PDB file of C-alpha atoms and ligand atoms in Angstrom:
ATOM      1  CA  MET A   1       0.000   0.000   0.000  1.00 95.00           C
ATOM      2  CA  LEU A   2       1.365   3.422  -0.955  1.00 97.00           C
ATOM      3  CA  VAL A   3      -0.141   6.292   1.007  1.00 98.00           C
ATOM      4  CA  VAL A   4       0.612  10.029   0.825  1.00 98.00           C
ATOM      5  CA  LEU A   5      -0.024  12.405   3.735  1.00 98.00           C
ATOM      6  CA  LEU A   6      -0.792  15.926   2.582  1.00 97.00           C
ATOM      7  CA  GLY A   7      -1.439  18.968   4.748  1.00 96.00           C
ATOM      8  CA  PRO A   8      -0.064  22.308   5.947  1.00 94.00           C
ATOM      9  CA  PRO A   9       2.695  22.548   8.544  1.00 91.00           C
ATOM     10  CA  GLY A  10       1.208  21.771  11.935  1.00 87.00           C
ATOM     11  CA  ALA A  11      -1.660  19.671  10.546  1.00 92.00           C
ATOM     12  CA  GLY A  12      -0.517  16.698  12.601  1.00 90.00           C
ATOM     13  CA  LYS A  13       1.156  14.733   9.812  1.00 94.00           C
ATOM     14  CA  GLY A  14       4.025  13.503  11.994  1.00 92.00           C
ATOM     15  CA  THR A  15       1.729  12.351  14.811  1.00 93.00           C
ATOM     16  CA  GLN A  16      -0.689  10.576  12.495  1.00 97.00           C
ATOM     17  CA  ALA A  17       2.136   9.121  10.405  1.00 97.00           C
ATOM     18  CA  LYS A  18       3.394   7.226  13.457  1.00 96.00           C
ATOM     19  CA  ASN A  19      -0.070   5.736  14.118  1.00 96.00           C
ATOM     20  CA  ILE A  20      -0.637   4.823  10.487  1.00 97.00           C
ATOM     21  CA  CYS A  21       2.741   3.129  10.089  1.00 97.00           C
ATOM     22  CA  LYS A  22       2.249   1.124  13.265  1.00 97.00           C
ATOM     23  CA  ASN A  23      -1.304   0.055  12.403  1.00 96.00           C
ATOM     24  CA  TYR A  24      -0.643  -0.849   8.761  1.00 97.00           C
ATOM     25  CA  LYS A  25       3.029  -1.851   8.938  1.00 96.00           C
ATOM     26  CA  LEU A  26       4.132   0.836   6.519  1.00 96.00           C
ATOM     27  CA  PHE A  27       7.591   2.358   6.298  1.00 96.00           C
ATOM     28  CA  HIS A  28       7.470   5.981   7.530  1.00 97.00           C
ATOM     29  CA  PHE A  29       9.180   8.108   4.929  1.00 97.00           C
ATOM     30  CA  SER A  30       9.402  11.681   6.205  1.00 96.00           C
ATOM     31  CA  THR A  31      11.401  13.899   3.857  1.00 96.00           C
ATOM     32  CA  GLY A  32      11.627  16.524   6.623  1.00 94.00           C
ATOM     33  CA  ASP A  33      13.161  14.019   9.089  1.00 95.00           C
ATOM     34  CA  ILE A  34      15.648  12.785   6.492  1.00 96.00           C
ATOM     35  CA  LEU A  35      16.696  16.318   5.580  1.00 96.00           C
ATOM     36  CA  ARG A  36      17.052  17.367   9.219  1.00 95.00           C
ATOM     37  CA  ASN A  37      19.192  14.285   9.774  1.00 96.00           C
ATOM     38  CA  GLU A  38      21.481  15.314   6.896  1.00 96.00           C
ATOM     39  CA  ILE A  39      21.887  18.719   8.528  1.00 97.00           C
ATOM     40  CA  GLU A  40      22.600  17.213  11.925  1.00 96.00           C
ATOM     41  CA  LYS A  41      25.283  14.938  10.473  1.00 97.00           C
ATOM     42  CA  ASN A  42      26.708  17.863   8.490  1.00 97.00           C
ATOM     43  CA  THR A  43      26.826  15.848   5.246  1.00 97.00           C
ATOM     44  CA  GLU A  44      27.375  17.415   1.804  1.00 96.00           C
ATOM     45  CA  ILE A  45      23.609  17.528   1.292  1.00 96.00           C
ATOM     46  CA  GLY A  46      23.158  18.839   4.831  1.00 97.00           C
ATOM     47  CA  LYS A  47      25.479  21.772   4.177  1.00 97.00           C
ATOM     48  CA  LYS A  48      23.646  22.640   0.972  1.00 96.00           C
ATOM     49  CA  ILE A  49      20.141  22.613   2.441  1.00 97.00           C
ATOM     50  CA  LYS A  50      20.576  24.062   5.920  1.00 96.00           C
ATOM     51  CA  SER A  51      19.850  27.683   5.064  1.00 96.00           C
ATOM     52  CA  ILE A  52      16.981  26.709   2.728  1.00 96.00           C
ATOM     53  CA  ILE A  53      15.180  24.694   5.400  1.00 96.00           C
ATOM     54  CA  ASN A  54      15.796  27.288   8.073  1.00 93.00           C
ATOM     55  CA  ALA A  55      14.221  29.896   5.788  1.00 94.00           C
ATOM     56  CA  GLY A  56      11.133  27.726   5.249  1.00 93.00           C
ATOM     57  CA  GLN A  57      11.766  27.287   1.521  1.00 96.00           C
ATOM     58  CA  LEU A  58      11.671  24.045  -0.481  1.00 97.00           C
ATOM     59  CA  VAL A  59      14.829  22.037  -1.038  1.00 97.00           C
ATOM     60  CA  SER A  60      15.586  21.462  -4.747  1.00 97.00           C
ATOM     61  CA  ASP A  61      13.513  18.822  -6.519  1.00 97.00           C
ATOM     62  CA  GLU A  62      16.713  17.095  -7.648  1.00 97.00           C
ATOM     63  CA  ILE A  63      17.894  16.411  -4.105  1.00 97.00           C
ATOM     64  CA  ILE A  64      14.423  15.270  -3.051  1.00 98.00           C
ATOM     65  CA  ILE A  65      13.870  12.952  -6.035  1.00 97.00           C
ATOM     66  CA  ASN A  66      17.255  11.305  -5.460  1.00 96.00           C
ATOM     67  CA  ILE A  67      16.314  10.598  -1.862  1.00 96.00           C
ATOM     68  CA  VAL A  68      12.887   9.287  -2.882  1.00 97.00           C
ATOM     69  CA  GLU A  69      14.316   6.918  -5.495  1.00 96.00           C
ATOM     70  CA  LYS A  70      16.701   5.452  -2.938  1.00 94.00           C
ATOM     71  CA  ILE A  71      14.125   5.096  -0.166  1.00 94.00           C
ATOM     72  CA  VAL A  72      11.479   3.579  -2.434  1.00 95.00           C
ATOM     73  CA  SER A  73      13.817   0.964  -3.882  1.00 92.00           C
ATOM     74  CA  ILE A  74      15.112  -0.068  -0.448  1.00 93.00           C
ATOM     75  CA  ASN A  75      11.803  -0.172   1.405  1.00 93.00           C
ATOM     76  CA  LEU A  76       9.224  -1.281  -1.088  1.00 88.00           C
ATOM     77  CA  LYS A  77       9.796  -4.974  -0.597  1.00 85.00           C
ATOM     78  CA  LYS A  78      10.550  -4.883   3.116  1.00 87.00           C
ATOM     79  CA  ASN A  79       7.212  -3.577   4.352  1.00 88.00           C
ATOM     80  CA  ASN A  80       3.517  -3.661   3.671  1.00 92.00           C
ATOM     81  CA  GLY A  81       4.149  -0.411   1.824  1.00 96.00           C
ATOM     82  CA  ILE A  82       5.321   3.162   2.375  1.00 97.00           C
ATOM     83  CA  LEU A  83       3.765   6.239   3.920  1.00 98.00           C
ATOM     84  CA  PHE A  84       5.012   9.410   2.225  1.00 98.00           C
ATOM     85  CA  ASP A  85       5.014  12.225   4.773  1.00 97.00           C
ATOM     86  CA  GLY A  86       6.071  15.555   3.244  1.00 94.00           C
ATOM     87  CA  PHE A  87       6.400  14.352  -0.348  1.00 97.00           C
ATOM     88  CA  PRO A  88       5.385  15.290  -2.993  1.00 98.00           C
ATOM     89  CA  ARG A  89       5.356  18.967  -2.183  1.00 98.00           C
ATOM     90  CA  ASN A  90       4.869  20.568  -5.590  1.00 98.00           C
ATOM     91  CA  LEU A  91       3.611  19.610  -9.060  1.00 98.00           C
ATOM     92  CA  ASP A  92       7.063  18.788 -10.452  1.00 98.00           C
ATOM     93  CA  GLN A  93       7.681  16.384  -7.575  1.00 98.00           C
ATOM     94  CA  ALA A  94       4.237  14.846  -8.115  1.00 98.00           C
ATOM     95  CA  ASN A  95       5.030  14.287 -11.803  1.00 98.00           C
ATOM     96  CA  ALA A  96       8.436  12.788 -11.065  1.00 98.00           C
ATOM     97  CA  PHE A  97       6.806  10.571  -8.438  1.00 98.00           C
ATOM     98  CA  HIS A  98       4.185   9.420 -10.924  1.00 97.00           C
ATOM     99  CA  GLU A  99       6.885   8.490 -13.426  1.00 97.00           C
ATOM    100  CA  LEU A 100       8.972   6.699 -10.825  1.00 96.00           C
ATOM    101  CA  LEU A 101       5.971   4.616  -9.704  1.00 96.00           C
ATOM    102  CA  ASN A 102       4.969   3.940 -13.310  1.00 96.00           C
ATOM    103  CA  ASN A 103       8.414   2.474 -13.969  1.00 95.00           C
ATOM    104  CA  ILE A 104       7.977  -0.063 -11.194  1.00 94.00           C
ATOM    105  CA  GLU A 105       4.302  -0.668 -12.062  1.00 94.00           C
ATOM    106  CA  LYS A 106       2.949   0.843  -8.855  1.00 95.00           C
ATOM    107  CA  LYS A 107       0.523   3.611  -8.082  1.00 95.00           C
ATOM    108  CA  ILE A 108      -0.582   5.720  -5.131  1.00 97.00           C
ATOM    109  CA  ASP A 109      -3.420   3.962  -3.321  1.00 97.00           C
ATOM    110  CA  CYS A 110      -4.530   6.905  -1.244  1.00 98.00           C
ATOM    111  CA  VAL A 111      -3.740  10.558  -0.528  1.00 98.00           C
ATOM    112  CA  LEU A 112      -4.880  11.622   2.941  1.00 98.00           C
ATOM    113  CA  HIS A 113      -5.465  15.364   3.033  1.00 98.00           C
ATOM    114  CA  LEU A 114      -5.236  16.501   6.662  1.00 97.00           C
ATOM    115  CA  SER A 115      -6.941  19.860   6.721  1.00 95.00           C
ATOM    116  CA  ILE A 116      -6.837  22.508   9.465  1.00 94.00           C
ATOM    117  CA  ASP A 117      -7.569  26.237   9.847  1.00 90.00           C
ATOM    118  CA  LYS A 118      -4.772  28.761   9.450  1.00 85.00           C
ATOM    119  CA  ASN A 119      -5.216  30.052  13.024  1.00 88.00           C
ATOM    120  CA  GLU A 120      -4.818  26.568  14.370  1.00 90.00           C
ATOM    121  CA  VAL A 121      -1.604  26.117  12.322  1.00 88.00           C
ATOM    122  CA  ILE A 122      -0.044  29.136  14.017  1.00 86.00           C
ATOM    123  CA  LYS A 123      -1.185  28.044  17.481  1.00 88.00           C
ATOM    124  CA  ARG A 124       0.196  24.521  17.080  1.00 88.00           C
ATOM    125  CA  ILE A 125       3.561  25.534  15.624  1.00 86.00           C
ATOM    126  CA  LYS A 126       4.131  28.062  18.404  1.00 85.00           C
ATOM    127  CA  LYS A 127       3.558  25.268  20.898  1.00 87.00           C
ATOM    128  CA  ARG A 128       5.894  22.928  18.985  1.00 84.00           C
ATOM    129  CA  ALA A 129       8.592  25.630  18.835  1.00 84.00           C
ATOM    130  CA  VAL A 130       8.746  25.524  22.625  1.00 85.00           C
ATOM    131  CA  GLU A 131       8.622  21.720  22.833  1.00 87.00           C
ATOM    132  CA  GLU A 132      10.952  20.631  20.007  1.00 84.00           C
ATOM    133  CA  ASN A 133      13.235  23.595  19.384  1.00 81.00           C
ATOM    134  CA  ARG A 134      13.063  23.374  15.576  1.00 80.00           C
ATOM    135  CA  LYS A 135      14.816  26.323  13.891  1.00 81.00           C
ATOM    136  CA  ASP A 136      12.077  26.665  11.270  1.00 85.00           C
ATOM    137  CA  ASP A 137       9.286  26.884  13.859  1.00 83.00           C
ATOM    138  CA  ASN A 138       9.459  30.634  14.476  1.00 84.00           C
ATOM    139  CA  THR A 139       6.823  33.134  13.389  1.00 82.00           C
ATOM    140  CA  GLU A 140       8.759  34.652  10.486  1.00 85.00           C
ATOM    141  CA  VAL A 141       9.752  31.306   8.941  1.00 88.00           C
ATOM    142  CA  LEU A 142       6.333  29.834   9.613  1.00 88.00           C
ATOM    143  CA  LYS A 143       4.835  32.571   7.446  1.00 88.00           C
ATOM    144  CA  SER A 144       6.983  31.513   4.503  1.00 91.00           C
ATOM    145  CA  ARG A 145       6.253  27.808   5.101  1.00 92.00           C
ATOM    146  CA  ILE A 146       2.520  28.552   4.998  1.00 92.00           C
ATOM    147  CA  ASP A 147       3.002  30.643   1.829  1.00 93.00           C
ATOM    148  CA  VAL A 148       5.008  27.829   0.210  1.00 95.00           C
ATOM    149  CA  TYR A 149       2.303  25.339   1.175  1.00 95.00           C
ATOM    150  CA  LEU A 150      -0.488  27.467  -0.294  1.00 95.00           C
ATOM    151  CA  LYS A 151       1.391  28.272  -3.495  1.00 97.00           C
ATOM    152  CA  GLU A 152       3.310  25.066  -4.229  1.00 97.00           C
ATOM    153  CA  THR A 153       1.728  22.189  -2.335  1.00 97.00           C
ATOM    154  CA  SER A 154      -2.003  22.897  -2.155  1.00 96.00           C
ATOM    155  CA  PRO A 155      -2.496  22.514  -5.974  1.00 98.00           C
ATOM    156  CA  LEU A 156      -1.803  18.812  -5.378  1.00 98.00           C
ATOM    157  CA  ILE A 157      -5.201  18.571  -3.668  1.00 98.00           C
ATOM    158  CA  GLU A 158      -6.957  19.229  -6.990  1.00 98.00           C
ATOM    159  CA  LEU A 159      -4.587  16.904  -8.862  1.00 98.00           C
ATOM    160  CA  TYR A 160      -5.248  13.941  -6.586  1.00 98.00           C
ATOM    161  CA  LYS A 161      -8.965  14.742  -6.412  1.00 98.00           C
ATOM    162  CA  LYS A 162      -9.046  14.379 -10.201  1.00 98.00           C
ATOM    163  CA  GLU A 163      -7.156  11.097  -9.942  1.00 96.00           C
ATOM    164  CA  LYS A 164      -9.782   9.957  -7.423  1.00 97.00           C
ATOM    165  CA  VAL A 165      -7.316   8.994  -4.706  1.00 98.00           C
ATOM    166  CA  LEU A 166      -7.887  11.972  -2.395  1.00 98.00           C
ATOM    167  CA  LYS A 167      -9.526  11.537   1.021  1.00 98.00           C
ATOM    168  CA  LYS A 168     -10.102  14.620   3.135  1.00 97.00           C
ATOM    169  CA  ILE A 169      -9.601  14.180   6.875  1.00 97.00           C
ATOM    170  CA  ASN A 170     -10.612  16.837   9.382  1.00 96.00           C
ATOM    171  CA  GLY A 171      -7.420  17.581  11.294  1.00 95.00           C
ATOM    172  CA  MET A 172      -9.212  19.831  13.811  1.00 94.00           C
ATOM    173  CA  GLU A 173     -10.566  16.884  15.797  1.00 95.00           C
ATOM    174  CA  THR A 174      -8.720  15.145  18.655  1.00 95.00           C
ATOM    175  CA  ILE A 175      -5.646  13.064  17.769  1.00 95.00           C
ATOM    176  CA  GLU A 176      -7.638   9.895  18.572  1.00 97.00           C
ATOM    177  CA  ASN A 177     -10.580  10.842  16.360  1.00 97.00           C
ATOM    178  CA  VAL A 178      -8.350  11.877  13.452  1.00 97.00           C
ATOM    179  CA  SER A 179      -6.616   8.527  13.789  1.00 97.00           C
ATOM    180  CA  LEU A 180      -9.946   6.637  13.830  1.00 97.00           C
ATOM    181  CA  ASN A 181     -11.113   8.481  10.732  1.00 98.00           C
ATOM    182  CA  ILE A 182      -7.873   7.675   8.915  1.00 98.00           C
ATOM    183  CA  ASN A 183      -8.201   4.009   9.877  1.00 97.00           C
ATOM    184  CA  LYS A 184     -11.726   3.906   8.435  1.00 97.00           C
ATOM    185  CA  VAL A 185     -10.382   5.113   5.095  1.00 97.00           C
ATOM    186  CA  LEU A 186      -7.333   2.852   5.019  1.00 98.00           C
ATOM    187  CA  ASP A 187      -9.264  -0.261   6.126  1.00 97.00           C
ATOM    188  CA  LEU A 188     -11.205  -0.051   2.876  1.00 95.00           C
ATOM    189  CA  ILE A 189      -8.018  -0.047   0.817  1.00 90.00           C
ATOM    190  CA  ASN A 190      -5.770  -2.418   2.741  1.00 81.00           C
TER     191      ASN A 190
HETATM  192  P1  ADP B   1       6.282  20.680   7.976  1.00 63.39           P
HETATM  193  O1  ADP B   1       5.389  19.918   7.066  1.00 63.39           O
HETATM  194  O2  ADP B   1       5.804  20.702   9.389  1.00 63.39           O
HETATM  195  O3  ADP B   1       6.608  22.052   7.472  1.00 63.39           O
HETATM  196  P2  ADP B   1       8.523  18.903   7.313  1.00 63.39           P
HETATM  197  O4  ADP B   1       9.312  18.220   8.370  1.00 63.39           O
HETATM  198  O5  ADP B   1       7.694  18.052   6.425  1.00 63.39           O
HETATM  199  O6  ADP B   1       7.688  19.977   8.107  1.00 63.39           O
HETATM  200  O7  ADP B   1       9.502  19.764   6.376  1.00 63.39           O
HETATM  201  C1  ADP B   1      10.420  20.704   6.910  1.00 63.39           C
HETATM  202  C2  ADP B   1      11.180  21.399   5.780  1.00 63.39           C
HETATM  203  O8  ADP B   1      11.932  20.421   5.012  1.00 63.39           O
HETATM  204  C3  ADP B   1      10.322  22.124   4.741  1.00 63.39           C
HETATM  205  O9  ADP B   1       9.967  23.413   5.150  1.00 63.39           O
HETATM  206  C4  ADP B   1      11.279  22.116   3.519  1.00 63.39           C
HETATM  207  O10 ADP B   1      12.267  23.100   3.656  1.00 63.39           O
HETATM  208  C5  ADP B   1      11.963  20.761   3.623  1.00 63.39           C
HETATM  209  N1  ADP B   1      11.252  19.712   2.855  1.00 63.39           N
HETATM  210  C6  ADP B   1      10.602  18.631   3.368  1.00 63.39           C
HETATM  211  N2  ADP B   1      10.074  17.878   2.391  1.00 63.39           N
HETATM  212  C7  ADP B   1      10.385  18.489   1.221  1.00 63.39           C
HETATM  213  C8  ADP B   1      10.122  18.220  -0.162  1.00 63.39           C
HETATM  214  N3  ADP B   1       9.398  17.152  -0.543  1.00 63.39           N
HETATM  215  N4  ADP B   1      10.612  19.087  -1.090  1.00 63.39           N
HETATM  216  C9  ADP B   1      11.341  20.145  -0.731  1.00 63.39           C
HETATM  217  N5  ADP B   1      11.625  20.464   0.533  1.00 63.39           N
HETATM  218  C10 ADP B   1      11.163  19.659   1.509  1.00 63.39           C
END
């Protein structure tokens, strides 16, 4: 099963991703976690992307696609599938993803769109800034991450709606209820 989690920063993707991967034995592929790890280890990629991530901008598609190709080929056979958390994030990435899956005769089974209000986004990220100390969780950078989401990522909602794989999930409910609603959707596919 190949599942994509789509939603603005602070929608609860990370929290729900953990539940989904545990319940359905999927590999959790978080591009954000992988990129932050590269920065922490100060790798060549890490050095290149540090300032981009800390400014709330998108890392180049080339770097992302390379990572995706590697992760997909390693993890596809090992698990019951993969949960893509934070990818694709723009139309070019979605097209490259489509091509990559086509080549291995796979397709996306479901895109979960976690939706929340803008005010709630700001409230949640401010709380997370205190708890997790992420450099990109401050008000100024958050503004650009929201802008990037609206401009670059949100068009994917229409794309996947057209492809009939989109399921909208209300991210304003409690963590438990969001999780239950996701399970209802994925039980029908699994
Ligand atoms: P959030 O969704 O809460 O903003 P993520 O952990 O998914 O956080 O991503 C953090 C940052 O990592 C993004 O702001 C961006 O700079 C970078 N990033 C993550 N995924 C991608 C991607 N698919 N393409 C480009 N940049 C990405």
